Protein backbone atom coordinates (compact mmCIF):
# COMPACT_ATOMS: atom_id res chain seq x y z
CA UNK A 1 0.00 0.00 0.00
CA UNK A 2 1.53 3.29 -1.12
CA UNK A 3 1.49 6.07 1.43
CA UNK A 4 1.19 9.61 0.14
CA UNK A 5 2.49 12.77 1.76
CA UNK A 6 -1.10 13.81 2.48
CA UNK A 7 -1.70 10.59 4.40
CA UNK A 8 1.47 11.09 6.44
CA UNK A 9 0.55 14.67 7.32
CA UNK A 10 -2.99 13.76 8.29
CA UNK A 11 -1.68 10.99 10.56
CA UNK A 12 0.96 13.27 12.09
CA UNK A 13 -1.47 15.97 13.22
CA UNK A 14 -3.20 14.09 16.06
CA UNK A 15 -0.07 12.85 17.88
CA UNK A 16 1.66 16.21 17.53
CA UNK A 17 -1.35 18.06 18.97
CA UNK A 18 -1.64 15.54 21.80
CA UNK A 19 2.05 15.95 22.60
CA UNK A 20 1.69 19.73 22.60
CA UNK A 21 -1.27 19.44 24.99
CA UNK A 22 0.77 17.26 27.35
CA UNK A 23 3.78 19.57 27.25
CA UNK A 24 1.63 22.65 27.77
CA UNK A 25 -0.21 21.04 30.68
CA UNK A 26 3.03 19.74 32.24
CA UNK A 27 4.64 23.17 32.16
CA UNK A 28 1.58 24.91 33.59
CA UNK A 29 2.48 26.94 36.67
CA UNK A 30 -0.32 26.46 39.18
CA UNK A 31 -0.61 28.81 42.15
CA UNK A 32 0.05 27.32 45.58
CA UNK A 33 -3.24 28.54 47.01
CA UNK A 34 -6.37 26.42 47.17
CA UNK A 35 -8.61 28.96 45.43
CA UNK A 36 -8.19 28.08 41.77
CA UNK A 37 -10.19 30.15 39.30
CA UNK A 38 -11.66 27.07 37.60
CA UNK A 39 -12.60 23.54 38.52
CA UNK A 40 -10.15 22.00 36.04
CA UNK A 41 -6.52 23.14 36.33
CA UNK A 42 -5.94 23.40 32.58
CA UNK A 43 -5.26 26.58 30.70
CA UNK A 44 -6.69 27.61 27.36
CA UNK A 45 -3.75 26.48 25.23
CA UNK A 46 -3.64 22.94 26.65
CA UNK A 47 -7.39 22.63 26.13
CA UNK A 48 -7.07 23.91 22.57
CA UNK A 49 -4.32 21.37 21.78
CA UNK A 50 -6.37 18.55 23.32
CA UNK A 51 -9.38 19.49 21.21
CA UNK A 52 -7.21 19.76 18.09
CA UNK A 53 -5.91 16.24 18.69
CA UNK A 54 -9.51 15.00 18.94
CA UNK A 55 -10.49 16.79 15.73
CA UNK A 56 -7.52 15.23 13.90
CA UNK A 57 -8.29 11.71 15.15
CA UNK A 58 -10.55 10.51 12.24
CA UNK A 59 -7.65 9.55 9.90
CA UNK A 60 -6.39 7.20 12.63
CA UNK A 61 -9.86 5.71 13.03
CA UNK A 62 -10.17 5.16 9.26
CA UNK A 63 -6.75 3.51 9.20
CA UNK A 64 -7.69 1.25 12.12
CA UNK A 65 -10.95 0.28 10.42
CA UNK A 66 -9.11 -0.58 7.19
CA UNK A 67 -6.57 -2.71 9.00
CA UNK A 68 -9.32 -4.85 10.59
CA UNK A 69 -10.65 -5.92 7.19
XYZ file of N, CA and C in Angstrom:
207
model
N 0.849 -1.183 0.000
C 0.000 0.000 0.000
C 0.889 1.239 0.000
N 0.735 2.068 -1.011
C 1.528 3.288 -1.122
C 0.975 4.355 -0.185
N 1.874 5.023 0.491
C 1.487 6.067 1.432
C 1.882 7.412 0.839
N 0.912 8.301 0.707
C 1.189 9.610 0.139
C 1.584 10.597 1.241
N 2.106 11.726 0.816
C 2.486 12.773 1.760
C 1.261 13.287 2.510
N 0.125 13.372 1.829
C -1.104 13.814 2.477
C -1.507 12.869 3.604
N -1.373 11.572 3.369
C -1.697 10.591 4.402
C -0.776 10.739 5.604
N 0.504 10.928 5.340
C 1.465 11.090 6.438
C 1.163 12.340 7.260
N 0.847 13.430 6.592
C 0.545 14.666 7.317
C -0.741 14.557 8.118
N -1.737 13.887 7.556
C -2.993 13.756 8.294
C -2.822 12.842 9.507
N -1.937 11.857 9.415
C -1.680 10.987 10.557
C -0.764 11.654 11.592
N 0.029 12.610 11.166
C 0.959 13.267 12.094
C 0.273 14.318 12.952
N -0.841 14.844 12.510
C -1.474 15.969 13.216
C -1.960 15.593 14.613
N -2.633 14.472 14.765
C -3.204 14.094 16.059
C -2.137 13.836 17.121
N -1.086 13.050 16.841
C -0.074 12.846 17.883
C 0.692 14.116 18.241
N 0.940 14.962 17.248
C 1.656 16.209 17.534
C 0.815 17.115 18.429
N -0.467 17.237 18.136
C -1.352 18.064 18.967
C -1.481 17.481 20.376
N -1.561 16.164 20.481
C -1.639 15.536 21.800
C -0.359 15.772 22.587
N 0.773 15.681 21.930
C 2.047 15.950 22.597
C 2.134 17.407 23.049
N 1.695 18.320 22.217
C 1.690 19.731 22.601
C 0.774 19.980 23.800
N -0.364 19.298 23.839
C -1.267 19.437 24.985
C -0.599 18.943 26.262
N 0.087 17.787 26.173
C 0.772 17.259 27.354
C 1.901 18.165 27.824
N 2.675 18.676 26.885
C 3.781 19.570 27.246
C 3.254 20.862 27.847
N 2.206 21.415 27.252
C 1.633 22.653 27.771
C 1.053 22.441 29.160
N 0.364 21.325 29.368
C -0.214 21.039 30.676
C 0.873 20.759 31.711
N 1.945 20.073 31.304
C 3.027 19.736 32.236
C 3.802 20.972 32.676
N 3.887 21.964 31.818
C 4.639 23.171 32.160
C 3.761 24.259 32.761
N 2.509 23.940 33.014
C 1.577 24.906 33.587
C 1.981 25.231 35.021
N 2.115 26.496 35.336
C 2.483 26.942 36.670
C 1.222 27.213 37.466
N 0.867 26.291 38.355
C -0.319 26.461 39.176
C 0.026 27.235 40.443
N -0.863 28.096 40.888
C -0.605 28.810 42.148
C -0.667 27.847 43.333
N -0.001 28.188 44.412
C 0.047 27.322 45.578
C -1.115 27.535 46.529
N -2.073 28.344 46.157
C -3.236 28.536 47.011
C -4.342 27.555 46.600
N -5.318 27.386 47.458
C -6.374 26.424 47.170
C -7.511 27.022 46.357
N -7.524 28.302 46.168
C -8.605 28.957 45.431
C -8.223 29.086 43.962
N -8.458 28.028 43.207
C -8.187 28.075 41.772
C -9.359 28.732 41.058
N -9.099 29.473 39.983
C -10.193 30.153 39.298
C -11.180 29.211 38.620
N -10.757 28.005 38.263
C -11.656 27.066 37.600
C -11.611 25.708 38.274
N -12.541 24.866 37.916
C -12.595 23.543 38.524
C -11.522 22.619 37.940
N -11.154 22.827 36.684
C -10.150 22.003 36.037
C -8.878 22.822 35.873
N -7.767 22.355 36.420
C -6.525 23.140 36.329
C -5.846 22.983 34.972
N -6.496 23.459 33.929
C -5.936 23.396 32.581
C -6.152 24.753 31.935
N -5.124 25.262 31.306
C -5.264 26.582 30.703
C -5.830 26.471 29.292
N -6.043 27.585 28.664
C -6.687 27.611 27.358
C -5.895 26.936 26.258
N -4.566 27.077 26.284
C -3.747 26.484 25.231
C -3.747 24.957 25.316
N -3.634 24.402 26.513
C -3.644 22.944 26.654
C -4.990 22.381 26.223
N -6.057 23.063 26.560
C -7.387 22.631 26.135
C -7.531 22.706 24.620
N -7.006 23.758 24.026
C -7.074 23.906 22.573
C -6.306 22.777 21.887
N -5.106 22.455 22.379
C -4.317 21.371 21.777
C -5.009 20.027 21.950
N -5.640 19.804 23.103
C -6.365 18.549 23.325
C -7.541 18.427 22.359
N -8.271 19.515 22.158
C -9.382 19.494 21.208
C -8.890 19.306 19.777
N -7.771 19.932 19.437
C -7.214 19.757 18.093
C -6.819 18.309 17.850
N -6.276 17.646 18.877
C -5.910 16.242 18.689
C -7.158 15.381 18.489
N -8.256 15.730 19.153
C -9.506 14.997 18.936
C -10.066 15.238 17.535
N -9.970 16.477 17.065
C -10.486 16.792 15.731
C -9.666 16.134 14.626
N -8.381 15.861 14.893
C -7.517 15.231 13.898
C -7.438 13.719 14.077
N -8.287 13.148 14.897
C -8.291 11.713 15.151
C -8.940 10.866 14.043
N -9.900 11.353 13.245
C -10.552 10.511 12.238
C -9.627 9.784 11.266
N -8.516 10.353 10.777
C -7.651 9.549 9.895
C -7.108 8.292 10.587
N -6.849 8.379 11.886
C -6.389 7.203 12.630
C -7.514 6.175 12.736
N -8.735 6.636 12.933
C -9.863 5.713 13.028
C -10.126 5.019 11.694
N -9.999 5.749 10.595
C -10.166 5.160 9.265
C -9.082 4.122 9.021
N -7.860 4.449 9.394
C -6.752 3.513 9.203
C -6.953 2.242 10.035
N -7.429 2.405 11.265
C -7.692 1.246 12.120
C -8.811 0.391 11.561
N -9.849 1.032 10.998
C -10.954 0.278 10.420
C -10.494 -0.492 9.172
N -9.617 0.106 8.399
C -9.114 -0.584 7.188
C -8.221 -1.753 7.557
N -7.482 -1.639 8.638
C -6.565 -2.715 9.004
C -7.295 -3.933 9.565
N -8.518 -3.728 10.057
C -9.318 -4.846 10.594
C -9.900 -5.711 9.482
N -10.051 -5.147 8.288
C -10.651 -5.922 7.193
C -9.627 -6.657 6.391
